[in-house]
Coordinates of C-alpha atoms in Angstrom, one line a residue:
Chain N
X13 CA 114.8 114.6 123.7
X14 CA 112.1 114.9 121.1
X15 CA 108.7 114.0 122.4
X16 CA 107.4 111.1 120.3
X17 CA 104.2 110.9 122.3
X18 CA 102.9 114.3 121.4
X19 CA 99.7 114.1 119.5
X20 CA 99.7 115.5 116.0
X21 CA 96.9 118.1 116.5
X22 CA 98.6 119.4 119.6
X23 CA 101.8 119.9 117.8
X24 CA 100.3 122.7 115.6
X25 CA 101.7 125.1 118.2
X26 CA 99.7 127.7 119.9
X27 CA 96.6 125.6 120.2
X28 CA 94.2 128.2 119.0
X29 CA 95.1 127.6 115.4
X30 CA 92.1 127.2 113.0
X31 CA 90.3 124.1 114.1
X32 CA 89.3 121.5 111.5
X33 CA 85.6 121.8 111.1
X34 CA 83.6 118.6 111.3
X35 CA 81.6 117.4 108.4
X36 CA 78.4 119.4 107.8
X37 CA 75.4 117.5 109.1
X38 CA 72.0 118.5 107.9
X39 CA 70.1 120.9 110.1
X40 CA 67.8 118.8 112.2
X41 CA 70.3 116.1 112.9
X42 CA 72.9 118.7 113.8
X43 CA 70.6 120.1 116.4
X44 CA 70.0 116.7 118.0
X45 CA 73.5 115.5 118.0
X46 CA 75.7 118.5 118.5
X47 CA 78.8 116.4 118.5
X48 CA 82.1 118.1 117.7
X49 CA 84.8 116.6 115.6
X50 CA 87.6 115.3 117.8
X51 CA 90.1 118.0 118.6
X52 CA 87.8 120.9 118.1
X53 CA 88.0 123.6 120.7
X54 CA 85.8 123.0 123.7
X55 CA 84.6 125.8 125.8
X56 CA 84.0 123.4 128.6
X57 CA 87.8 123.4 129.1
X58 CA 87.5 126.8 130.9
X59 CA 85.0 125.3 133.3
X60 CA 87.5 122.6 134.3
X61 CA 90.3 125.1 134.8
X62 CA 88.2 127.6 136.8
X63 CA 88.4 126.2 140.3
X64 CA 92.1 125.7 140.2
X65 CA 92.6 129.1 138.6
X66 CA 90.5 130.8 141.2
X67 CA 92.6 129.4 144.1
X68 CA 95.8 130.0 142.3
X69 CA 94.8 133.5 141.3
X70 CA 93.5 134.7 144.7
X71 CA 96.3 133.1 146.8
X72 CA 99.3 133.4 144.6
X73 CA 99.0 135.7 141.5
X74 CA 97.0 138.5 143.3
X75 CA 99.4 138.7 146.2
X76 CA 102.3 138.7 143.7
X77 CA 100.8 141.8 142.2
X78 CA 100.3 143.3 145.6
X79 CA 103.9 142.7 146.5
X80 CA 104.9 144.7 143.4
X81 CA 102.6 147.5 144.6
X82 CA 103.8 147.4 148.2
X83 CA 107.4 147.6 147.0
X84 CA 106.6 151.1 145.7
X85 CA 105.5 152.4 149.1
X86 CA 106.9 153.3 152.4
X87 CA 104.8 151.4 154.9
X88 CA 105.4 150.2 158.4
X89 CA 102.4 147.9 158.3
X90 CA 100.3 150.0 160.7
X91 CA 100.0 153.7 159.8
X92 CA 99.2 155.3 156.5
X93 CA 101.6 154.3 153.7
X94 CA 103.3 157.0 151.6
X95 CA 104.4 156.8 148.0
X96 CA 108.0 155.8 147.6
X97 CA 108.4 155.3 143.9
X98 CA 111.6 153.5 143.1
X99 CA 113.2 154.5 146.5
X100 CA 113.1 150.9 147.9
X101 CA 114.8 149.5 144.8
X102 CA 117.4 152.2 144.8
X103 CA 118.2 151.4 148.5
X104 CA 118.8 147.8 147.5
X105 CA 121.6 149.0 145.3
X106 CA 123.1 151.6 147.5
X107 CA 122.5 150.6 151.1
X108 CA 125.3 148.1 152.1
X109 CA 123.0 146.6 154.8
X110 CA 120.5 145.7 152.1
X111 CA 123.1 144.6 149.6
X112 CA 124.9 142.2 152.0
X113 CA 122.1 139.6 151.9
X114 CA 122.4 139.2 148.2
X115 CA 126.2 138.9 148.5
X116 CA 125.6 136.1 151.1
X117 CA 123.1 134.5 148.8
X118 CA 125.8 134.4 146.0
X119 CA 128.2 132.6 148.4
X120 CA 125.5 130.1 149.3
X121 CA 124.9 129.5 145.6
X122 CA 128.4 128.0 145.4
X123 CA 127.7 125.7 148.3
X124 CA 124.1 124.8 147.3
X125 CA 124.4 124.5 143.5
X126 CA 128.0 124.6 142.2
X127 CA 129.6 122.2 144.7
X128 CA 126.8 119.6 144.8
X129 CA 126.7 119.5 141.0
X130 CA 130.5 119.2 140.7
X131 CA 130.5 116.4 143.4
X132 CA 127.6 114.7 141.7
X133 CA 129.4 114.7 138.3
X134 CA 132.7 113.3 139.7
X135 CA 130.9 110.6 141.6
X136 CA 128.7 109.7 138.6
X137 CA 131.9 109.4 136.5
X138 CA 133.2 106.9 139.0
X139 CA 129.9 105.1 139.5
X140 CA 129.1 104.4 135.9
X141 CA 132.3 102.5 135.1
X142 CA 130.7 99.2 136.2
X143 CA 127.5 97.9 137.6
X144 CA 127.1 98.7 141.3
X145 CA 125.5 96.2 143.6
X146 CA 123.0 97.6 146.1
X147 CA 122.4 100.8 144.0
X148 CA 118.8 101.1 145.3
X149 CA 120.1 101.2 148.9
X150 CA 122.7 103.9 148.1
X151 CA 120.2 105.9 146.1
X152 CA 117.6 105.8 148.9
X153 CA 120.2 106.9 151.5
X154 CA 121.8 109.6 149.4
X155 CA 118.4 111.1 148.6
X156 CA 117.2 111.0 152.2
X157 CA 118.2 114.6 153.1
X158 CA 115.8 115.9 150.4
X159 CA 112.7 114.6 152.2
X160 CA 113.5 115.8 155.7
X161 CA 111.9 119.0 156.8
X162 CA 114.5 121.9 156.7
X163 CA 113.6 122.6 160.3
X164 CA 114.7 119.1 161.3
X165 CA 117.9 119.4 159.2
X166 CA 118.6 122.7 161.0
X167 CA 118.1 121.1 164.5
X168 CA 120.3 118.1 163.6
X169 CA 123.2 120.3 162.2
X170 CA 123.0 122.8 165.0
X171 CA 123.8 120.1 167.5
X172 CA 126.7 118.8 165.2
X173 CA 128.1 122.3 164.8
X174 CA 127.7 123.3 168.4
X175 CA 130.8 124.2 170.4
X176 CA 130.6 120.8 172.1
X177 CA 129.1 119.0 169.1
X178 CA 130.1 116.1 167.0
X179 CA 132.4 118.0 164.6
X180 CA 134.4 119.7 167.4
X181 CA 134.6 116.4 169.3
X182 CA 136.0 114.7 166.2
X183 CA 138.5 117.5 165.6
X184 CA 139.7 117.3 169.1
X185 CA 139.9 113.5 169.0
X186 CA 142.3 113.6 166.1
X187 CA 144.4 116.4 167.7
X188 CA 143.2 119.3 165.6
X189 CA 142.0 121.3 168.7
X190 CA 143.1 124.6 167.1
X191 CA 140.4 124.1 164.4
X192 CA 137.6 123.6 166.8
X193 CA 135.3 126.6 167.1
X194 CA 131.7 127.7 167.5
X195 CA 131.0 127.2 163.8
X196 CA 127.6 128.9 163.7
X197 CA 128.6 131.7 166.1
X198 CA 131.8 132.7 164.3
X199 CA 131.8 135.8 162.1
X200 CA 133.7 134.3 159.2
X201 CA 132.7 130.7 159.6
X202 CA 128.9 130.9 160.0
X203 CA 128.1 131.5 156.4
X204 CA 130.3 128.6 155.1
X205 CA 128.8 126.4 157.8
X206 CA 125.3 127.1 156.7
X207 CA 126.5 126.6 153.1
X208 CA 128.0 123.2 154.1
X209 CA 124.6 122.1 155.4
X210 CA 123.2 123.0 152.0
X211 CA 125.9 121.0 150.3
X212 CA 124.9 118.0 152.4
X213 CA 121.2 118.4 151.4
X214 CA 121.7 118.9 147.7
X215 CA 124.5 116.6 146.8
X216 CA 122.3 113.5 147.0
X217 CA 119.8 115.1 144.7
X218 CA 122.4 115.9 142.0
X219 CA 123.9 112.4 142.2
X220 CA 120.6 110.6 141.9
X221 CA 119.7 112.8 138.9
X222 CA 123.0 112.2 137.2
X223 CA 123.0 108.5 137.8
X224 CA 119.5 108.2 136.3
X225 CA 120.7 110.2 133.3
X226 CA 123.9 108.3 132.9
X227 CA 121.9 105.1 132.6
X228 CA 120.2 106.5 129.5
X229 CA 123.5 107.0 127.8
X230 CA 124.0 104.2 125.2
X231 CA 126.7 101.7 126.3
X232 CA 128.0 101.7 122.7
X233 CA 129.3 105.2 123.2
X234 CA 131.5 104.1 126.1
X235 CA 132.6 101.0 124.2
X236 CA 133.5 103.2 121.2
X237 CA 135.4 105.6 123.5
X238 CA 137.4 102.7 125.1
X239 CA 138.2 101.2 121.7
X240 CA 139.6 104.6 120.8
X241 CA 141.8 104.3 123.8
X242 CA 140.0 106.9 126.1
X243 CA 140.8 106.7 129.8
X244 CA 138.4 107.5 132.6
X245 CA 139.0 111.2 132.2
X246 CA 138.5 111.4 128.5
X247 CA 135.5 109.1 128.7
X248 CA 134.0 111.5 131.2
X249 CA 134.4 114.6 129.1
X250 CA 133.6 113.0 125.7
X251 CA 130.7 110.7 126.7
X252 CA 129.3 111.2 130.2
X253 CA 129.2 115.0 130.5
X254 CA 127.6 115.7 127.1
X255 CA 125.1 113.0 127.8
X256 CA 124.1 114.6 131.1
X257 CA 123.4 118.1 129.8
X258 CA 119.6 118.0 130.4
X259 CA 120.2 116.5 133.9
X260 CA 122.8 119.2 134.8
X261 CA 120.3 121.9 133.8
X262 CA 117.6 120.3 136.0
X263 CA 120.0 119.9 138.9
X264 CA 121.2 123.5 138.8
X265 CA 117.7 124.8 138.5
X266 CA 116.5 122.9 141.5
X267 CA 119.5 123.6 143.7
X268 CA 119.8 127.3 142.9
X269 CA 116.1 127.8 143.7
X270 CA 116.7 125.9 147.0
X271 CA 119.7 128.2 147.7
X272 CA 117.8 131.4 147.2
X273 CA 114.6 130.2 148.9
X274 CA 116.7 129.4 151.9
X275 CA 114.6 130.7 154.8
X276 CA 113.9 127.8 157.2
X277 CA 117.6 126.8 157.7
X278 CA 118.8 130.3 158.4
X279 CA 115.9 130.9 160.8
X280 CA 116.7 127.7 162.8
X281 CA 120.5 127.7 162.8
X282 CA 121.6 131.3 163.0
X283 CA 118.7 133.8 162.7
X284 CA 120.9 135.7 160.3
X285 CA 123.7 136.1 162.9
X286 CA 126.2 136.6 164.2
X287 CA 125.6 140.3 163.4
X288 CA 124.3 139.9 159.9
X289 CA 126.9 137.4 158.8
X290 CA 124.3 134.9 157.5
X291 CA 121.4 137.2 156.6
X292 CA 120.0 136.2 153.2
X293 CA 117.2 137.8 151.1
X294 CA 114.6 135.2 152.1
X295 CA 115.2 135.8 155.7
X296 CA 115.4 139.6 155.4
X297 CA 112.0 139.7 153.7
X298 CA 110.5 138.0 156.8
X299 CA 112.5 140.1 159.3
X300 CA 111.8 143.5 157.7
X301 CA 108.1 142.8 157.0
X302 CA 107.1 141.2 160.3
X303 CA 109.7 142.3 162.8
X304 CA 111.1 145.7 162.0
X305 CA 108.1 147.1 160.1
X306 CA 109.7 147.9 156.8
X307 CA 107.0 146.4 154.6
X308 CA 108.0 148.4 151.5
X309 CA 111.6 147.5 151.7
X310 CA 110.8 143.8 152.3
X311 CA 108.5 143.7 149.3
X312 CA 111.1 145.3 147.1
X313 CA 113.5 142.6 148.3
X314 CA 111.0 139.9 147.6
X315 CA 110.4 141.1 144.1
X316 CA 114.1 141.4 143.4
X317 CA 114.7 137.9 144.7
X318 CA 112.0 136.6 142.4
X319 CA 113.6 138.4 139.5
X320 CA 117.0 136.9 140.3
X321 CA 115.6 133.4 140.5
X322 CA 113.8 133.7 137.2
X323 CA 116.9 135.2 135.5
X324 CA 119.3 132.6 136.8
X325 CA 116.9 129.8 135.9
X326 CA 116.7 131.1 132.4
X327 CA 120.5 131.5 132.1
X328 CA 121.0 127.9 133.3
X329 CA 118.6 126.6 130.7
X330 CA 120.2 128.6 127.9
X331 CA 123.8 127.8 128.9
X332 CA 123.5 124.1 129.6
X333 CA 120.9 123.1 127.1
X334 CA 122.4 125.1 124.3
X335 CA 120.7 126.2 121.2
X336 CA 120.0 122.8 119.7
X337 CA 117.0 122.2 121.9
Chain V
X22 CA 110.4 128.5 129.6
X23 CA 112.7 126.8 127.1
X24 CA 111.1 124.8 124.4
X25 CA 112.2 121.4 125.6
X26 CA 109.4 119.0 126.3
X27 CA 108.9 117.5 129.8
X28 CA 110.3 114.1 130.4
X29 CA 107.6 111.5 130.6
X30 CA 107.0 110.6 134.2
X31 CA 106.9 107.0 133.4
X32 CA 110.3 107.0 131.7
X33 CA 112.0 105.2 134.5
X34 CA 115.6 104.3 134.2
X35 CA 116.1 100.6 133.8
X36 CA 118.8 99.8 136.2
X37 CA 120.5 96.7 135.2
X38 CA 119.6 96.3 131.5
X39 CA 122.4 98.4 130.1
X40 CA 125.0 97.9 132.7
X41 CA 126.7 94.8 131.6
X42 CA 129.6 93.7 133.6
X43 CA 132.7 94.7 131.7
X44 CA 136.3 93.7 132.2
X45 CA 138.0 97.0 131.9
X46 CA 137.6 98.0 135.5
X47 CA 140.2 96.7 137.9
X48 CA 139.3 95.2 141.4
X49 CA 141.1 98.2 143.0
X50 CA 138.9 100.6 141.1
X51 CA 135.9 98.7 142.3
X52 CA 137.0 98.8 145.9
X53 CA 137.7 102.5 145.7
X54 CA 134.3 103.2 144.1
X55 CA 132.4 101.2 146.8
X56 CA 134.5 103.0 149.5
X57 CA 133.5 106.4 148.1
X58 CA 129.9 105.4 148.0
X59 CA 129.9 104.1 151.5
X60 CA 131.6 107.3 152.7
X61 CA 128.9 109.5 151.1
X62 CA 126.2 107.2 152.5
X63 CA 127.8 107.6 155.9
X64 CA 127.9 111.4 155.6
X65 CA 124.2 111.4 154.6
X66 CA 123.2 109.3 157.5
X67 CA 125.3 110.8 160.3
X68 CA 123.0 113.8 161.2
X69 CA 119.9 111.5 161.1
X70 CA 121.6 108.9 163.3
X71 CA 122.8 111.7 165.6
X72 CA 119.2 112.8 166.1
X73 CA 118.0 109.3 166.8
X74 CA 120.8 108.5 169.2
X75 CA 120.3 111.7 171.1
X76 CA 116.5 111.2 171.2
X77 CA 117.0 107.7 172.7
X78 CA 119.6 108.8 175.2
X79 CA 118.8 109.6 178.8
X80 CA 117.9 113.3 179.4
X81 CA 120.6 114.0 182.0
X82 CA 123.4 113.3 179.6
X83 CA 124.5 116.5 177.9
X84 CA 126.5 114.7 175.3
X85 CA 125.3 115.6 171.8
X86 CA 127.8 113.3 170.2
X87 CA 127.3 110.1 168.4
X88 CA 127.8 107.5 171.2
X89 CA 125.3 104.8 171.2
X90 CA 123.0 105.2 174.2
X91 CA 123.5 102.4 176.8
X92 CA 119.8 101.7 177.1
X93 CA 117.0 102.8 174.8
X94 CA 115.1 105.6 176.4
X95 CA 111.7 106.0 174.8
X96 CA 110.6 108.5 177.5
X97 CA 111.8 111.5 175.5
X98 CA 109.2 110.7 172.9
X99 CA 106.4 110.6 175.5
X100 CA 107.8 113.8 177.0
X101 CA 107.8 115.6 173.6
X102 CA 104.3 114.4 173.0
X103 CA 102.9 115.7 176.3
X104 CA 105.2 118.4 177.7
X105 CA 106.1 119.6 174.2
X106 CA 102.4 119.5 173.1
X107 CA 103.4 117.6 170.0
X108 CA 100.2 115.6 170.2
X109 CA 98.2 118.8 169.4
X110 CA 100.7 120.0 166.8
X111 CA 100.5 116.7 165.0
X112 CA 96.7 117.0 164.8
X113 CA 97.0 120.4 163.1
X114 CA 99.6 119.1 160.7
X115 CA 97.5 116.2 159.7
X116 CA 94.4 118.3 159.2
X117 CA 96.3 120.8 157.0
X118 CA 98.2 118.2 155.1
X119 CA 95.1 116.1 154.3
X120 CA 93.1 119.1 153.2
X121 CA 95.9 120.4 151.0
X122 CA 96.5 117.1 149.4
X123 CA 92.8 116.5 148.7
X124 CA 92.2 120.0 147.3
X125 CA 95.3 120.0 145.2
X126 CA 94.6 116.6 143.7
X127 CA 91.0 117.4 142.8
X128 CA 91.6 120.9 141.4
X129 CA 94.9 120.0 139.6
X130 CA 93.3 117.0 138.0
X131 CA 90.3 118.9 136.7
X132 CA 92.5 121.7 135.3
X133 CA 95.2 119.3 133.9
X134 CA 92.5 117.3 132.2
X135 CA 91.4 120.4 130.2
X136 CA 95.0 121.4 129.5
X137 CA 96.0 117.9 128.5
X138 CA 93.1 116.7 126.3
X139 CA 91.1 119.8 125.1
X140 CA 91.9 122.6 122.9
X141 CA 90.6 126.1 123.5
X142 CA 91.9 129.6 122.9
X143 CA 94.4 130.8 125.5
X144 CA 95.0 127.3 126.9
X145 CA 98.8 127.7 126.5
X146 CA 99.0 131.1 128.1
X147 CA 96.9 129.9 131.1
X148 CA 99.1 126.8 131.5
X149 CA 102.2 128.9 131.5
X150 CA 100.6 131.0 134.3
X151 CA 100.5 127.9 136.4
X152 CA 104.1 126.9 135.4
X153 CA 105.4 130.2 136.7
X154 CA 104.3 129.0 140.2
X155 CA 107.0 126.3 140.0
X156 CA 109.9 128.6 140.6
X157 CA 108.1 131.5 142.4
X158 CA 109.5 131.9 145.9
X159 CA 107.1 132.3 148.8
X160 CA 109.0 135.5 149.7
X161 CA 107.3 137.1 146.7
X162 CA 103.8 136.7 148.0
X163 CA 104.0 136.1 151.8
X164 CA 103.9 139.8 152.9
X165 CA 100.7 140.9 151.2
X166 CA 99.2 137.4 151.8
X167 CA 99.5 138.0 155.5
X168 CA 97.7 141.3 155.4
X169 CA 95.0 139.9 153.1
X170 CA 94.3 136.9 155.3
X171 CA 94.3 139.0 158.4
X172 CA 91.8 141.3 156.7
X173 CA 89.6 138.3 155.8
X174 CA 89.9 136.9 159.3
X175 CA 91.8 133.8 158.1
X176 CA 95.0 134.1 160.1
X177 CA 95.1 131.7 163.0
X178 CA 92.7 129.3 161.2
X179 CA 93.4 126.1 159.3
X180 CA 92.1 127.7 156.1
X181 CA 94.8 130.4 156.4
X182 CA 97.3 127.5 156.0
X183 CA 95.4 125.3 153.6
X184 CA 94.4 127.8 150.9
X185 CA 97.8 129.4 150.2
X186 CA 99.6 126.1 150.3
X187 CA 97.1 124.6 147.9
X188 CA 97.7 127.5 145.6
X189 CA 101.5 126.8 145.8
X190 CA 101.0 123.0 145.2
X191 CA 98.7 123.6 142.2
X192 CA 101.7 124.7 140.1
X193 CA 103.3 121.3 140.4
X194 CA 100.0 119.4 140.4
X195 CA 98.7 120.9 137.2
X196 CA 102.1 120.5 135.5
X197 CA 102.4 116.9 136.7
X198 CA 98.9 115.7 135.9
X199 CA 98.9 117.4 132.5
X200 CA 102.0 115.4 131.6
X201 CA 100.0 112.2 132.5
X202 CA 96.9 113.2 130.5
X203 CA 99.0 114.1 127.4
X204 CA 100.8 110.7 127.6
X205 CA 97.6 108.6 127.7
X206 CA 97.0 107.1 124.2
X207 CA 94.7 109.4 122.2
X208 CA 92.9 106.3 120.8
X209 CA 91.6 105.5 124.3
X210 CA 89.7 108.8 124.5
X211 CA 88.4 108.5 121.0
X212 CA 87.1 105.0 121.7
X213 CA 85.4 106.3 124.8
X214 CA 83.8 109.1 122.8
X215 CA 82.6 106.8 120.1
X216 CA 81.0 104.7 122.8
X217 CA 79.1 107.8 123.8
X218 CA 81.1 108.9 126.8
X219 CA 80.9 112.6 127.7
X220 CA 84.1 114.5 128.7
X221 CA 83.1 113.9 132.3
X222 CA 82.7 110.1 132.0
X223 CA 85.9 109.8 130.0
X224 CA 87.7 111.4 132.9
X225 CA 86.1 109.5 135.8
X226 CA 85.6 106.1 134.2
X227 CA 88.7 105.9 131.9
X228 CA 91.5 108.2 132.8
X229 CA 91.3 108.3 136.6
X230 CA 91.3 104.5 137.2
X231 CA 94.3 104.3 134.9
X232 CA 96.2 107.1 136.5
X233 CA 96.8 105.6 139.9
X234 CA 100.6 105.8 139.7
X235 CA 100.5 109.5 138.7
X236 CA 98.1 110.2 141.6
X237 CA 100.3 108.3 144.0
X238 CA 103.3 110.5 143.1
X239 CA 101.3 113.7 143.3
X240 CA 99.9 112.7 146.7
X241 CA 103.3 111.9 148.3
X242 CA 105.0 114.9 147.0
X243 CA 102.3 117.4 148.0
X244 CA 102.0 115.6 151.4
X245 CA 105.7 116.0 152.0
X246 CA 105.8 119.7 151.0
X247 CA 102.8 120.5 153.2
X248 CA 104.1 118.5 156.2
X249 CA 107.5 120.2 156.1
X250 CA 106.2 123.7 155.4
X251 CA 107.5 126.3 157.9
X252 CA 107.4 129.9 156.7
X253 CA 103.7 129.9 155.9
X254 CA 102.8 128.5 159.4
X255 CA 105.3 130.9 161.1
X256 CA 103.6 134.0 159.5
X257 CA 99.9 132.9 159.5
X258 CA 99.7 131.3 162.9
X259 CA 100.4 132.8 166.3
X260 CA 98.1 130.8 168.6
X261 CA 99.1 127.4 169.8
X262 CA 96.0 125.6 168.7
X263 CA 96.8 125.8 165.0
X264 CA 100.5 125.3 165.3
X265 CA 101.9 122.7 162.9
X266 CA 104.8 120.4 163.9
X267 CA 107.7 122.3 162.1
X268 CA 106.5 125.5 163.8
X269 CA 106.2 123.6 167.1
X270 CA 109.8 122.4 166.8
X271 CA 111.0 126.0 166.1
X272 CA 109.3 127.3 169.2
X273 CA 110.4 124.3 171.2
X274 CA 114.0 125.0 170.3
X275 CA 113.6 128.6 171.3
X276 CA 112.3 127.6 174.8
X277 CA 114.2 124.4 175.6
X278 CA 117.4 124.8 173.5
X279 CA 119.4 123.1 176.3
X280 CA 117.2 120.1 176.4
X281 CA 118.8 118.4 173.4
X282 CA 117.3 114.9 174.0
X283 CA 113.7 116.3 174.0
X284 CA 114.5 118.5 171.0
X285 CA 115.9 115.5 169.1
X286 CA 112.9 113.4 170.0
X287 CA 110.6 116.1 168.7
X288 CA 112.6 116.4 165.5
X289 CA 112.4 112.6 165.0
X290 CA 108.7 112.7 165.5
X291 CA 108.3 115.3 162.7
X292 CA 110.6 113.4 160.3
X293 CA 109.1 110.0 160.9
X294 CA 105.9 110.1 158.9
X295 CA 107.6 111.4 155.8
X296 CA 110.6 109.1 156.1
X297 CA 108.4 106.0 156.4
X298 CA 106.4 107.0 153.3
X299 CA 109.7 107.7 151.5
X300 CA 111.2 104.4 152.4
X301 CA 108.1 102.6 151.1
X302 CA 107.7 104.7 147.9
X303 CA 111.1 106.1 147.3
X304 CA 110.8 105.7 143.5
X305 CA 107.8 108.0 143.4
X306 CA 109.4 110.6 145.6
X307 CA 112.6 110.8 143.5
X308 CA 110.6 110.7 140.2
X309 CA 108.2 113.5 141.3
X310 CA 110.8 115.8 142.9
X311 CA 113.2 115.6 139.9
X312 CA 110.5 116.2 137.3
X313 CA 109.3 119.4 138.9
X314 CA 112.1 121.3 137.3
X315 CA 111.7 120.0 133.8
X316 CA 109.6 122.8 132.5
X317 CA 108.3 123.3 129.0

């Protein structure tokens, strides 16, 4: 997608390139009308940015730096802190109790990002074969989970997954009593159950994104593929999927960030339990900093989580968008 | 991060234009496709419908299932409002949401105007600083933020919720508004300048009146994020007077977890404002939420 709207002088790159000087105006006039040539650097720009930068700096960038500093300390939040060096980070690698949350997060990535993206692609392939009536309705409904507060989603799903909830009732009604269980209280099923909620939330997002992208794929490509005798499957792999590269990158970025930022849902549905079966980094940061008084360890986990998110986002951008962008 | 350019916010997909009816799809395929769509729509709606039906059921019934209540029972909403104190929580939520939306809109517009229309040394680096905020998780800042705000006496105040959430929303706000300013025709600004407009008048008289759609999207997205925010409220607020609705629901669940009807009514009350705005302006929601990730 080359940006045709970009203005020529902005396209020179780093912005600070040598500005074109305006025509020299004789001294007196210049003093009276100190007009700049269009596009010349304007110091007043800093003034416009200042208020936003102040709030952003004080309440986001500065604390980010502080988290980095705290992660190098042993501190319980009350007494004097002691220097820890890299201890907190080393513990993240060696202590199984600190490593488990990251393993759980990896499982959740499958449910939050991989599964919704795959489902979205398959559905898109089916939905772009012909014009769907009532698409606005379907889009509105499928995207709905995205706008609900995660707290509300958690309360709704807790009642569905409860021992006497809708899911177990349905299973019993069709004679699958053996499968019914306390989904969120089961050691091995709690994590997939939380993941399934994530799949429910994110699938609509992926589908809506892909459908919008598929509509930008020129129809002629499909016609050409059909003339060449391509069936639905070939059509998907040769036309739809390549055409959706950018959308897949966006979908994976949004969903993987949602998967790793996953605090609200875990807090409401399981509080990390049973045992620590559903503890995730985002939840552990909160628990260790504000409940068990391990501020240093919590900070190290926060920094690591951030690094993981940034790294994964970059990998996705590289992998999916390829080198031609 | 990559070098791809952001999608233009106004590049809406044109639904019907390119989808001509073609004859290569069989009636069976059509039926199956509609069937799949309906199934997914049903799955998306079931938890929402479950909440509503539980909220409208009588309190004595312990059934959490999906049966339609025999008579609509609005009493649960009144109960959640009074006994659950959701009236007070809603006031806190409205105060915080309005303040964050207003602050974010003003600050982001000013900054984005500079980023989008002016050239000055370091503008790119400063812009990328804001863009970093798009993927930065709260977990990276929440711990020291709590100790800072406590030190400044801002915990258990509205400002303790407003300022950090404004900072978080600014990343998206600056990014979104800059895209708008970059996509306004250059000739417009030049014409204004020739007519003697200063940079301030160009902004307030020319660009702002034109930018209503961009503002509408920014407003609904930031409103939704602030309204739904949970972790910040959980950490910064411990007294009841400043509790926002999501926090209220979490505490409510802790205390009355057996009272499913009341819990469901409270959940419905929280979701209602956002869902209503979403149903009215769904295009803006989808547009805004999906553009957030297209970084430069």
